[in-house]
mmCIF file of N, CA and C in Angstrom:
data_model
loop_
_atom_site.group_PDB
_atom_site.id
_atom_site.type_symbol
_atom_site.label_atom_id
_atom_site.label_comp_id
_atom_site.label_asym_id
_atom_site.label_seq_id
_atom_site.Cartn_x
_atom_site.Cartn_y
_atom_site.Cartn_z
ATOM 1 N N MET X 1 0.829 -1.184 0.000
ATOM 2 C CA MET X 1 0.000 0.000 0.000
ATOM 3 C C MET X 1 0.874 1.248 0.000
ATOM 4 N N ASN X 2 0.282 2.302 -0.406
ATOM 5 C CA ASN X 2 0.971 3.574 -0.496
ATOM 6 C C ASN X 2 1.189 4.150 0.913
ATOM 7 N N LYS X 3 2.368 4.709 1.147
ATOM 8 C CA LYS X 3 2.695 5.270 2.456
ATOM 9 C C LYS X 3 1.749 6.410 2.824
ATOM 10 N N THR X 4 1.429 7.248 1.871
ATOM 11 C CA THR X 4 0.526 8.369 2.132
ATOM 12 C C THR X 4 -0.864 7.870 2.533
ATOM 13 N N PHE X 5 -1.341 6.841 1.848
ATOM 14 C CA PHE X 5 -2.644 6.264 2.150
ATOM 15 C C PHE X 5 -2.680 5.715 3.576
ATOM 16 N N LEU X 6 -1.630 5.022 3.978
ATOM 17 C CA LEU X 6 -1.569 4.470 5.334
ATOM 18 C C LEU X 6 -1.520 5.577 6.384
ATOM 19 N N LEU X 7 -0.777 6.637 6.108
ATOM 20 C CA LEU X 7 -0.708 7.758 7.040
ATOM 21 C C LEU X 7 -2.057 8.465 7.167
ATOM 22 N N VAL X 8 -2.762 8.610 6.065
ATOM 23 C CA VAL X 8 -4.087 9.239 6.103
ATOM 24 C C VAL X 8 -5.052 8.391 6.928
ATOM 25 N N LEU X 9 -5.018 7.086 6.740
ATOM 26 C CA LEU X 9 -5.882 6.200 7.528
ATOM 27 C C LEU X 9 -5.524 6.253 9.013
ATOM 28 N N ALA X 10 -4.252 6.352 9.335
ATOM 29 C CA ALA X 10 -3.829 6.448 10.727
ATOM 30 C C ALA X 10 -4.324 7.738 11.359
ATOM 31 N N VAL X 11 -4.245 8.834 10.620
ATOM 32 C CA VAL X 11 -4.733 10.119 11.135
ATOM 33 C C VAL X 11 -6.244 10.076 11.332
ATOM 34 N N ILE X 12 -6.961 9.437 10.421
ATOM 35 C CA ILE X 12 -8.412 9.308 10.574
ATOM 36 C C ILE X 12 -8.750 8.483 11.809
ATOM 37 N N ALA X 13 -8.010 7.407 12.045
ATOM 38 C CA ALA X 13 -8.252 6.582 13.232
ATOM 39 C C ALA X 13 -7.959 7.367 14.509
ATOM 40 N N LEU X 14 -6.887 8.143 14.517
ATOM 41 C CA LEU X 14 -6.585 8.973 15.687
ATOM 42 C C LEU X 14 -7.649 10.044 15.904
ATOM 43 N N ALA X 15 -8.116 10.644 14.821
ATOM 44 C CA ALA X 15 -9.165 11.656 14.923
ATOM 45 C C ALA X 15 -10.462 11.043 15.437
ATOM 46 N N ALA X 16 -10.758 9.832 15.009
ATOM 47 C CA ALA X 16 -11.961 9.155 15.490
ATOM 48 C C ALA X 16 -11.863 8.892 16.989
ATOM 49 N N SER X 17 -10.699 8.487 17.443
ATOM 50 C CA SER X 17 -10.510 8.231 18.869
ATOM 51 C C SER X 17 -10.665 9.514 19.685
ATOM 52 N N ILE X 18 -10.050 10.583 19.226
ATOM 53 C CA ILE X 18 -10.153 11.870 19.930
ATOM 54 C C ILE X 18 -11.584 12.367 19.906
ATOM 55 N N GLY X 19 -12.245 12.227 18.763
ATOM 56 C CA GLY X 19 -13.642 12.642 18.662
ATOM 57 C C GLY X 19 -14.546 11.854 19.589
ATOM 58 N N MET X 20 -14.298 10.563 19.698
ATOM 59 C CA MET X 20 -15.098 9.737 20.612
ATOM 60 C C MET X 20 -14.876 10.155 22.053
ATOM 61 N N LYS X 21 -13.641 10.481 22.403
ATOM 62 C CA LYS X 21 -13.333 10.912 23.771
ATOM 63 C C LYS X 21 -14.032 12.238 24.087
ATOM 64 N N ILE X 22 -14.015 13.161 23.137
ATOM 65 C CA ILE X 22 -14.648 14.464 23.351
ATOM 66 C C ILE X 22 -16.172 14.321 23.423
ATOM 67 N N MET X 23 -16.745 13.517 22.521
ATOM 68 C CA MET X 23 -18.199 13.358 22.499
ATOM 69 C C MET X 23 -18.725 12.537 23.665
ATOM 70 N N SER X 24 -17.848 11.808 24.360
ATOM 71 C CA SER X 24 -18.308 10.988 25.487
ATOM 72 C C SER X 24 -18.752 11.843 26.665
ATOM 73 N N LYS X 25 -18.443 13.132 26.651
ATOM 74 C CA LYS X 25 -18.860 14.012 27.737
ATOM 75 C C LYS X 25 -20.342 14.341 27.662
ATOM 76 N N ASP X 26 -20.964 14.097 26.494
ATOM 77 C CA ASP X 26 -22.390 14.313 26.343
ATOM 78 C C ASP X 26 -23.144 13.217 27.100
ATOM 79 N N ALA X 27 -24.223 13.584 27.764
ATOM 80 C CA ALA X 27 -24.968 12.636 28.594
ATOM 81 C C ALA X 27 -25.594 11.514 27.767
ATOM 82 N N ALA X 28 -25.952 11.779 26.519
ATOM 83 C CA ALA X 28 -26.593 10.768 25.687
ATOM 84 C C ALA X 28 -25.590 9.804 25.053
ATOM 85 N N LEU X 29 -24.303 10.104 25.099
ATOM 86 C CA LEU X 29 -23.290 9.279 24.436
ATOM 87 C C LEU X 29 -22.269 8.724 25.427
ATOM 88 N N THR X 30 -22.718 8.299 26.582
ATOM 89 C CA THR X 30 -21.783 7.834 27.612
ATOM 90 C C THR X 30 -21.103 6.518 27.241
ATOM 91 N N GLU X 31 -21.673 5.736 26.304
ATOM 92 C CA GLU X 31 -21.030 4.479 25.921
ATOM 93 C C GLU X 31 -19.719 4.727 25.188
ATOM 94 N N LEU X 32 -19.546 5.904 24.610
ATOM 95 C CA LEU X 32 -18.281 6.227 23.952
ATOM 96 C C LEU X 32 -17.144 6.365 24.955
ATOM 97 N N GLU X 33 -17.480 6.661 26.190
ATOM 98 C CA GLU X 33 -16.458 6.807 27.225
ATOM 99 C C GLU X 33 -15.730 5.481 27.469
ATOM 100 N N ASP X 34 -16.421 4.370 27.254
ATOM 101 C CA ASP X 34 -15.815 3.054 27.465
ATOM 102 C C ASP X 34 -15.005 2.567 26.269
ATOM 103 N N PHE X 35 -15.313 3.068 25.080
ATOM 104 C CA PHE X 35 -14.706 2.519 23.870
ATOM 105 C C PHE X 35 -13.936 3.534 23.042
ATOM 106 N N TRP X 36 -13.530 4.656 23.623
ATOM 107 C CA TRP X 36 -12.802 5.675 22.865
ATOM 108 C C TRP X 36 -11.442 5.172 22.404
ATOM 109 N N TRP X 37 -10.883 4.212 23.074
ATOM 110 C CA TRP X 37 -9.545 3.715 22.777
ATOM 111 C C TRP X 37 -9.539 2.696 21.633
ATOM 112 N N THR X 38 -10.684 2.236 21.189
ATOM 113 C CA THR X 38 -10.775 1.163 20.198
ATOM 114 C C THR X 38 -10.037 1.467 18.890
ATOM 115 N N PRO X 39 -10.082 2.674 18.316
ATOM 116 C CA PRO X 39 -9.339 2.924 17.074
ATOM 117 C C PRO X 39 -7.824 3.065 17.261
ATOM 118 N N LEU X 40 -7.344 3.157 18.488
ATOM 119 C CA LEU X 40 -5.916 3.374 18.711
ATOM 120 C C LEU X 40 -5.028 2.221 18.241
ATOM 121 N N PRO X 41 -5.383 0.944 18.464
ATOM 122 C CA PRO X 41 -4.521 -0.126 17.926
ATOM 123 C C PRO X 41 -4.432 -0.111 16.402
ATOM 124 N N LEU X 42 -5.540 0.207 15.737
ATOM 125 C CA LEU X 42 -5.514 0.318 14.279
ATOM 126 C C LEU X 42 -4.576 1.432 13.849
ATOM 127 N N ALA X 43 -4.643 2.578 14.522
ATOM 128 C CA ALA X 43 -3.759 3.694 14.189
ATOM 129 C C ALA X 43 -2.297 3.304 14.396
ATOM 130 N N LEU X 44 -2.009 2.601 15.469
ATOM 131 C CA LEU X 44 -0.635 2.167 15.741
ATOM 132 C C LEU X 44 -0.132 1.217 14.660
ATOM 133 N N ILE X 45 -0.950 0.263 14.279
ATOM 134 C CA ILE X 45 -0.551 -0.686 13.229
ATOM 135 C C ILE X 45 -0.318 0.039 11.904
ATOM 136 N N LEU X 46 -1.201 0.968 11.577
ATOM 137 C CA LEU X 46 -1.044 1.715 10.328
ATOM 138 C C LEU X 46 0.211 2.575 10.342
ATOM 139 N N LEU X 47 0.524 3.190 11.475
ATOM 140 C CA LEU X 47 1.745 3.989 11.564
ATOM 141 C C LEU X 47 2.995 3.117 11.429
ATOM 142 N N ILE X 48 2.973 1.944 12.015
ATOM 143 C CA ILE X 48 4.110 1.027 11.888
ATOM 144 C C ILE X 48 4.286 0.596 10.440
ATOM 145 N N LEU X 49 3.173 0.258 9.779
ATOM 146 C CA LEU X 49 3.260 -0.152 8.375
ATOM 147 C C LEU X 49 3.725 0.986 7.476
ATOM 148 N N ALA X 50 3.301 2.206 7.774
ATOM 149 C CA ALA X 50 3.691 3.340 6.949
ATOM 150 C C ALA X 50 5.161 3.689 7.120
ATOM 151 N N ASN X 51 5.729 3.416 8.272
ATOM 152 C CA ASN X 51 7.107 3.814 8.550
ATOM 153 C C ASN X 51 8.134 2.717 8.332
ATOM 154 N N ARG X 52 7.691 1.525 7.982
ATOM 155 C CA ARG X 52 8.680 0.462 7.747
ATOM 156 C C ARG X 52 9.342 0.675 6.404
ATOM 157 N N LYS X 53 10.531 0.155 6.289
ATOM 158 C CA LYS X 53 11.289 0.293 5.048
ATOM 159 C C LYS X 53 10.788 -0.737 4.042
ATOM 160 N N ALA X 54 10.671 -0.317 2.815
ATOM 161 C CA ALA X 54 10.211 -1.212 1.749
ATOM 162 C C ALA X 54 11.298 -2.235 1.415
ATOM 163 N N LYS X 55 10.863 -3.465 1.197
ATOM 164 C CA LYS X 55 11.808 -4.499 0.796
ATOM 165 C C LYS X 55 12.101 -4.346 -0.686
ATOM 166 N N VAL X 56 13.367 -4.422 -1.017
ATOM 167 C CA VAL X 56 13.773 -4.234 -2.423
ATOM 168 C C VAL X 56 14.026 -5.573 -3.072
#
């Protein structure tokens, strides 16, 4: 996959996690408080894949 594509997906996953954490303060969305961390492993994996050296 393209490095730029992986970085964009990682940023989207991080933004989703931050957005879930911020929105969990709303009384109607308290379930987000328990699962805000869920996109973080995906973001970590994508960042690792984007930063690894390509095999020649």
